[in-house]
Each structure stands twice: as structure tokens, then as C-alpha cells.
Short mmCIF file of C-alpha atoms and ligand atoms in Angstrom, two decimals:
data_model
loop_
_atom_site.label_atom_id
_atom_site.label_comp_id
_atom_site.label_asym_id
_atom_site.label_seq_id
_atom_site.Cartn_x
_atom_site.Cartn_y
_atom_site.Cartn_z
CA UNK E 24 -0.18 12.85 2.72
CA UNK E 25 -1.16 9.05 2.30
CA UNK E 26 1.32 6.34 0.43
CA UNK E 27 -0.13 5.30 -3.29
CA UNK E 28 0.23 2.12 -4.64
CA UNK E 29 0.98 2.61 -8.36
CA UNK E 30 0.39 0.15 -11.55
CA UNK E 31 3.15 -1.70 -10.35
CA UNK E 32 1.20 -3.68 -8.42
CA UNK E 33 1.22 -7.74 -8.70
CA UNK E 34 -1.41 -8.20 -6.26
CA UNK E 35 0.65 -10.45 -3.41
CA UNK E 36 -1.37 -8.93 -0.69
CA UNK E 37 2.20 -8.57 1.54
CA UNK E 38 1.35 -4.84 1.87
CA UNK E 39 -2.47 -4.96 3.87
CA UNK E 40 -0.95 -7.87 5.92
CA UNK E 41 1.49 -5.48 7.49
CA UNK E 42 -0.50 -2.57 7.89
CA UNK E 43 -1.18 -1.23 11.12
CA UNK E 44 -4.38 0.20 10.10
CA UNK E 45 -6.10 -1.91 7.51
CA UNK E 46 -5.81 0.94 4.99
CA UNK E 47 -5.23 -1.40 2.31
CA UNK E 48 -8.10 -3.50 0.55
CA UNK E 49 -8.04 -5.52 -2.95
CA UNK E 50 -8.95 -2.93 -5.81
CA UNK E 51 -9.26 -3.42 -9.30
CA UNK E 52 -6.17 -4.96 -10.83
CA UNK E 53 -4.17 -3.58 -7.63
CA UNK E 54 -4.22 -2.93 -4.41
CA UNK E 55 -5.41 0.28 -3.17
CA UNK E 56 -4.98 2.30 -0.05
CA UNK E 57 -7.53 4.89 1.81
CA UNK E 58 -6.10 8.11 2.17
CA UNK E 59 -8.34 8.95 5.30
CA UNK E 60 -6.54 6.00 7.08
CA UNK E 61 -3.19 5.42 5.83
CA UNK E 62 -1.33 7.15 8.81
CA UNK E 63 2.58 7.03 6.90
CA UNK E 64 3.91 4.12 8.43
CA UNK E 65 5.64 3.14 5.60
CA UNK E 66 5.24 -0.43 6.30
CA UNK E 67 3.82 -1.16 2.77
CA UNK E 68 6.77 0.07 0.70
CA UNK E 69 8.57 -1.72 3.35
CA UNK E 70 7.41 -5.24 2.68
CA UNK E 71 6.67 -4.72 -1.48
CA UNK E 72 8.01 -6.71 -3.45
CA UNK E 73 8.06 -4.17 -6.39
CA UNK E 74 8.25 -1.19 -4.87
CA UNK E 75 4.48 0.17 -5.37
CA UNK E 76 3.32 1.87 -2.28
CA UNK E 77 5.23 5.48 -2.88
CA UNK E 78 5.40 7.70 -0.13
CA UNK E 79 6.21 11.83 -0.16
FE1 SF4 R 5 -0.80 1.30 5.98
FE2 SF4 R 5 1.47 2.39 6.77
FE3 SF4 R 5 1.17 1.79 4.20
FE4 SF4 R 5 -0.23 3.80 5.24
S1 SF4 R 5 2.04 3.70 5.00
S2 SF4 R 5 -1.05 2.19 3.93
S3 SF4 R 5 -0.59 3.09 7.33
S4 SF4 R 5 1.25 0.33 5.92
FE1 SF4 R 6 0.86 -4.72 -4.48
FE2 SF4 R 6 3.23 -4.41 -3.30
FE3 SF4 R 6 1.01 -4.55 -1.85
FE4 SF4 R 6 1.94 -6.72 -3.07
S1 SF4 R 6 2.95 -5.61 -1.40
S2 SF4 R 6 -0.22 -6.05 -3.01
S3 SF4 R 6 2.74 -5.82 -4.98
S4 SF4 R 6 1.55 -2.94 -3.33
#
């Protein structure tokens, strides 16, 4: 089960700094992350500002 970044999103770009694996890219209007790669780190909700990336 990947993390999700929901519609609270602002877009800092914190998030795919700290990723180990470069699962997160720019999307449209937020950032996104790919399920296939995301391995549950948790470093994303970690390092969000708002609180986006959700985890299980
Ligand atoms: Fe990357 Fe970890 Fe967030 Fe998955 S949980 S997107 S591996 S920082
Ligand atoms: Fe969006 Fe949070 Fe990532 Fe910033 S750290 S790009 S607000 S999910």
C-alpha cells in the first residue's frame, strides 16, 4: 500500500526532496506519487507542511 498525496497539496516540493526513491514527481495542481515505487517510508508525510501524503 503506497502513501497518497491528497488535494491538500500546495506544491512546495519538500516531499520528492526527501524521498528515498524518487516516487514523487510534479502532477497537475499537486504532487503525485507512483504506487509501484513508493516503498512506505513515510518520509513525505514526515516533511509536509500540510499534511498531504496519507499513509494506511
Ligand atoms: Fe517516497 Fe517514502 Fe513517501 Fe513513499 S512514503 S513516496 S517512498 S517518501
Ligand atoms: Fe505537496 Fe506536502 Fe509534498 Fe509539499 S511536501 S509538495 S505540500 S505533498
Amino acid at each position: 500500500m503506497a502513501y497518497v498525496i491528497s488535494d491538500e497539496c500546495i506544491s512546495c516540493g519538500a516531499c520528492a526532496a526527501e524521498c528515498p526513491v524518487s516516487a514523487i514527481s510534479e502532477g497537475d495542481g499537486k504532487y503525485v506519487i507512483d504506487a509501484a515505487t513508493c516503498i512506505d517510508c513515510g518520509n513525505c508525510a514526515n516533511v509536509c507542511p500540510v499534511g498531504a501524503p496519507q499513509g494506511e
